Amino acid sequence: MNHTTLEIFQVVAEELSVVKAARRLGRVQSNVTTRIQQLEEELGVQLFIRENKKIRLSPQGKKFLVYSKKILSLAEEARQSLHPGEPAGTLTLGSMESTAASRLPAPLATFSRACPGVR
């Protein structure tokens, strides 16, 4: 299990589609499928329940997703600690839709220009 495999797992879990995940990751579908199968084999559990052409997280997959997010977040924090003057990572905001539409575009655009390493 490595960082890239965890990222692939997380994107597949978010998209609930190998095809969409592969497109988002810029990878071929067979590579994403193989990496997920290898991860399931390594962990000895089924992370996804496959039904016809749809997938959903298994109970073990839901549990593992929590840990994979923590691991990836901690790895990002470790990288950022080496460059404390350069903000980077993912910024998540919660807001009412009306506030987001009316008050956030200008400040977020300014922030985005000032901190290009932040997604």
mmCIF file of C-alpha atoms in Angstrom:
data_model
loop_
_atom_site.group_PDB
_atom_site.id
_atom_site.type_symbol
_atom_site.label_atom_id
_atom_site.label_comp_id
_atom_site.label_asym_id
_atom_site.label_seq_id
_atom_site.Cartn_x
_atom_site.Cartn_y
_atom_site.Cartn_z
ATOM 1 C CA MET A 1 0.000 0.000 0.000
ATOM 2 C CA ASN A 2 1.417 3.360 -0.964
ATOM 3 C CA HIS A 3 0.394 6.979 -1.223
ATOM 4 C CA THR A 4 -0.693 6.719 -4.864
ATOM 5 C CA THR A 5 -2.826 3.660 -4.194
ATOM 6 C CA LEU A 6 -4.576 5.459 -1.340
ATOM 7 C CA GLU A 7 -5.260 8.437 -3.599
ATOM 8 C CA ILE A 8 -6.712 6.137 -6.260
ATOM 9 C CA PHE A 9 -8.888 4.404 -3.663
ATOM 10 C CA GLN A 10 -10.124 7.727 -2.326
ATOM 11 C CA VAL A 11 -11.083 9.052 -5.776
ATOM 12 C CA VAL A 12 -12.890 5.812 -6.685
ATOM 13 C CA ALA A 13 -14.733 6.004 -3.356
ATOM 14 C CA GLU A 14 -15.729 9.620 -4.038
ATOM 15 C CA GLU A 15 -16.820 8.996 -7.631
ATOM 16 C CA LEU A 16 -18.282 5.512 -7.058
ATOM 17 C CA SER A 17 -17.162 4.830 -10.613
ATOM 18 C CA VAL A 18 -13.873 3.445 -11.879
ATOM 19 C CA VAL A 19 -14.408 5.150 -15.249
ATOM 20 C CA LYS A 20 -14.974 8.590 -13.679
ATOM 21 C CA ALA A 21 -12.103 8.071 -11.240
ATOM 22 C CA ALA A 22 -9.739 7.093 -14.054
ATOM 23 C CA ARG A 23 -10.727 10.186 -16.022
ATOM 24 C CA ARG A 24 -10.246 12.416 -12.968
ATOM 25 C CA LEU A 25 -6.866 10.860 -12.186
ATOM 26 C CA GLY A 26 -5.664 10.911 -15.779
ATOM 27 C CA ARG A 27 -5.170 7.137 -15.792
ATOM 28 C CA VAL A 28 -6.518 4.281 -17.847
ATOM 29 C CA GLN A 29 -9.437 2.376 -16.367
ATOM 30 C CA SER A 30 -7.548 -0.927 -16.272
ATOM 31 C CA ASN A 31 -4.805 0.638 -14.125
ATOM 32 C CA VAL A 32 -7.326 1.952 -11.593
ATOM 33 C CA THR A 33 -9.122 -1.400 -11.474
ATOM 34 C CA THR A 34 -5.840 -3.259 -10.992
ATOM 35 C CA ARG A 35 -4.677 -0.947 -8.208
ATOM 36 C CA ILE A 36 -7.981 -1.362 -6.343
ATOM 37 C CA GLN A 37 -7.845 -5.152 -6.737
ATOM 38 C CA GLN A 38 -4.248 -5.214 -5.481
ATOM 39 C CA LEU A 39 -5.208 -3.079 -2.472
ATOM 40 C CA GLU A 40 -8.135 -5.379 -1.650
ATOM 41 C CA GLU A 41 -5.847 -8.385 -1.942
ATOM 42 C CA GLU A 42 -3.213 -6.773 0.264
ATOM 43 C CA LEU A 43 -5.774 -5.850 2.922
ATOM 44 C CA GLY A 44 -7.662 -9.138 2.647
ATOM 45 C CA VAL A 45 -11.048 -7.416 2.404
ATOM 46 C CA GLN A 46 -13.470 -6.326 -0.271
ATOM 47 C CA LEU A 47 -13.506 -2.511 -0.278
ATOM 48 C CA PHE A 48 -16.230 -2.183 -2.904
ATOM 49 C CA ILE A 49 -19.406 -4.085 -3.578
ATOM 50 C CA ARG A 50 -19.787 -4.599 -7.309
ATOM 51 C CA GLU A 51 -23.336 -4.902 -8.616
ATOM 52 C CA ASN A 52 -23.807 -5.066 -12.394
ATOM 53 C CA LYS A 53 -21.939 -1.956 -13.592
ATOM 54 C CA LYS A 54 -22.293 -0.058 -10.317
ATOM 55 C CA ILE A 55 -20.035 -0.059 -7.281
ATOM 56 C CA ARG A 56 -20.503 1.075 -3.714
ATOM 57 C CA LEU A 57 -18.314 1.022 -0.658
ATOM 58 C CA SER A 58 -18.497 -2.064 1.492
ATOM 59 C CA PRO A 59 -18.642 -1.593 5.275
ATOM 60 C CA GLN A 60 -14.881 -2.309 5.358
ATOM 61 C CA GLY A 61 -14.385 0.189 2.510
ATOM 62 C CA LYS A 62 -16.206 2.897 4.467
ATOM 63 C CA LYS A 63 -14.009 2.238 7.480
ATOM 64 C CA PHE A 64 -10.824 2.198 5.388
ATOM 65 C CA LEU A 65 -11.807 5.449 3.635
ATOM 66 C CA VAL A 66 -11.734 7.272 6.983
ATOM 67 C CA TYR A 67 -8.192 6.047 7.626
ATOM 68 C CA SER A 68 -6.977 6.699 4.084
ATOM 69 C CA LYS A 69 -8.181 10.318 4.336
ATOM 70 C CA LYS A 70 -6.296 10.691 7.623
ATOM 71 C CA ILE A 71 -3.134 9.189 6.135
ATOM 72 C CA LEU A 72 -3.232 11.389 3.031
ATOM 73 C CA SER A 73 -3.994 14.457 5.127
ATOM 74 C CA LEU A 74 -1.091 13.715 7.460
ATOM 75 C CA ALA A 75 1.248 13.198 4.494
ATOM 76 C CA GLU A 76 0.175 16.570 3.072
ATOM 77 C CA GLU A 77 0.713 18.192 6.477
ATOM 78 C CA ALA A 78 4.224 16.694 6.643
ATOM 79 C CA ARG A 79 5.050 18.087 3.178
ATOM 80 C CA GLN A 80 3.735 21.506 4.152
ATOM 81 C CA SER A 81 5.775 21.534 7.344
ATOM 82 C CA LEU A 82 8.909 21.530 5.183
ATOM 83 C CA HIS A 83 7.776 24.719 3.421
ATOM 84 C CA PRO A 84 5.960 26.727 6.107
ATOM 85 C CA GLY A 85 5.911 29.963 4.096
ATOM 86 C CA GLU A 86 4.052 28.409 1.157
ATOM 87 C CA PRO A 87 0.386 27.611 1.845
ATOM 88 C CA ALA A 88 -0.710 24.445 0.066
ATOM 89 C CA GLY A 89 -3.280 21.712 0.291
ATOM 90 C CA THR A 90 -7.049 21.678 0.126
ATOM 91 C CA LEU A 91 -9.243 24.407 1.547
ATOM 92 C CA THR A 92 -12.757 23.332 2.454
ATOM 93 C CA LEU A 93 -15.421 25.884 3.299
ATOM 94 C CA GLY A 94 -18.961 25.536 4.512
ATOM 95 C CA SER A 95 -21.429 28.255 3.682
ATOM 96 C CA MET A 96 -25.035 28.945 2.900
ATOM 97 C CA GLU A 97 -25.568 28.966 -0.849
ATOM 98 C CA SER A 98 -26.686 32.602 -0.934
ATOM 99 C CA THR A 99 -23.611 33.745 0.994
ATOM 100 C CA ALA A 100 -21.309 31.662 -1.181
ATOM 101 C CA ALA A 101 -22.798 33.157 -4.328
ATOM 102 C CA SER A 102 -22.858 36.765 -3.190
ATOM 103 C CA ARG A 103 -19.946 37.271 -0.815
ATOM 104 C CA LEU A 104 -17.288 34.662 -1.473
ATOM 105 C CA PRO A 105 -16.300 34.931 -5.166
ATOM 106 C CA ALA A 106 -14.120 38.044 -4.835
ATOM 107 C CA PRO A 107 -12.298 37.027 -1.619
ATOM 108 C CA LEU A 108 -11.775 33.477 -2.896
ATOM 109 C CA ALA A 109 -10.395 34.748 -6.206
ATOM 110 C CA THR A 110 -7.974 37.011 -4.319
ATOM 111 C CA PHE A 111 -6.985 34.134 -2.042
ATOM 112 C CA SER A 112 -6.501 31.821 -5.024
ATOM 113 C CA ARG A 113 -4.129 34.277 -6.702
ATOM 114 C CA ALA A 114 -2.185 34.806 -3.462
ATOM 115 C CA CYS A 115 -1.971 31.083 -2.622
ATOM 116 C CA PRO A 116 -1.806 29.073 -5.872
ATOM 117 C CA GLY A 117 -0.754 25.933 -4.013
ATOM 118 C CA VAL A 118 -4.105 25.733 -2.238
ATOM 119 C CA ARG A 119 -6.865 23.788 -3.979
#
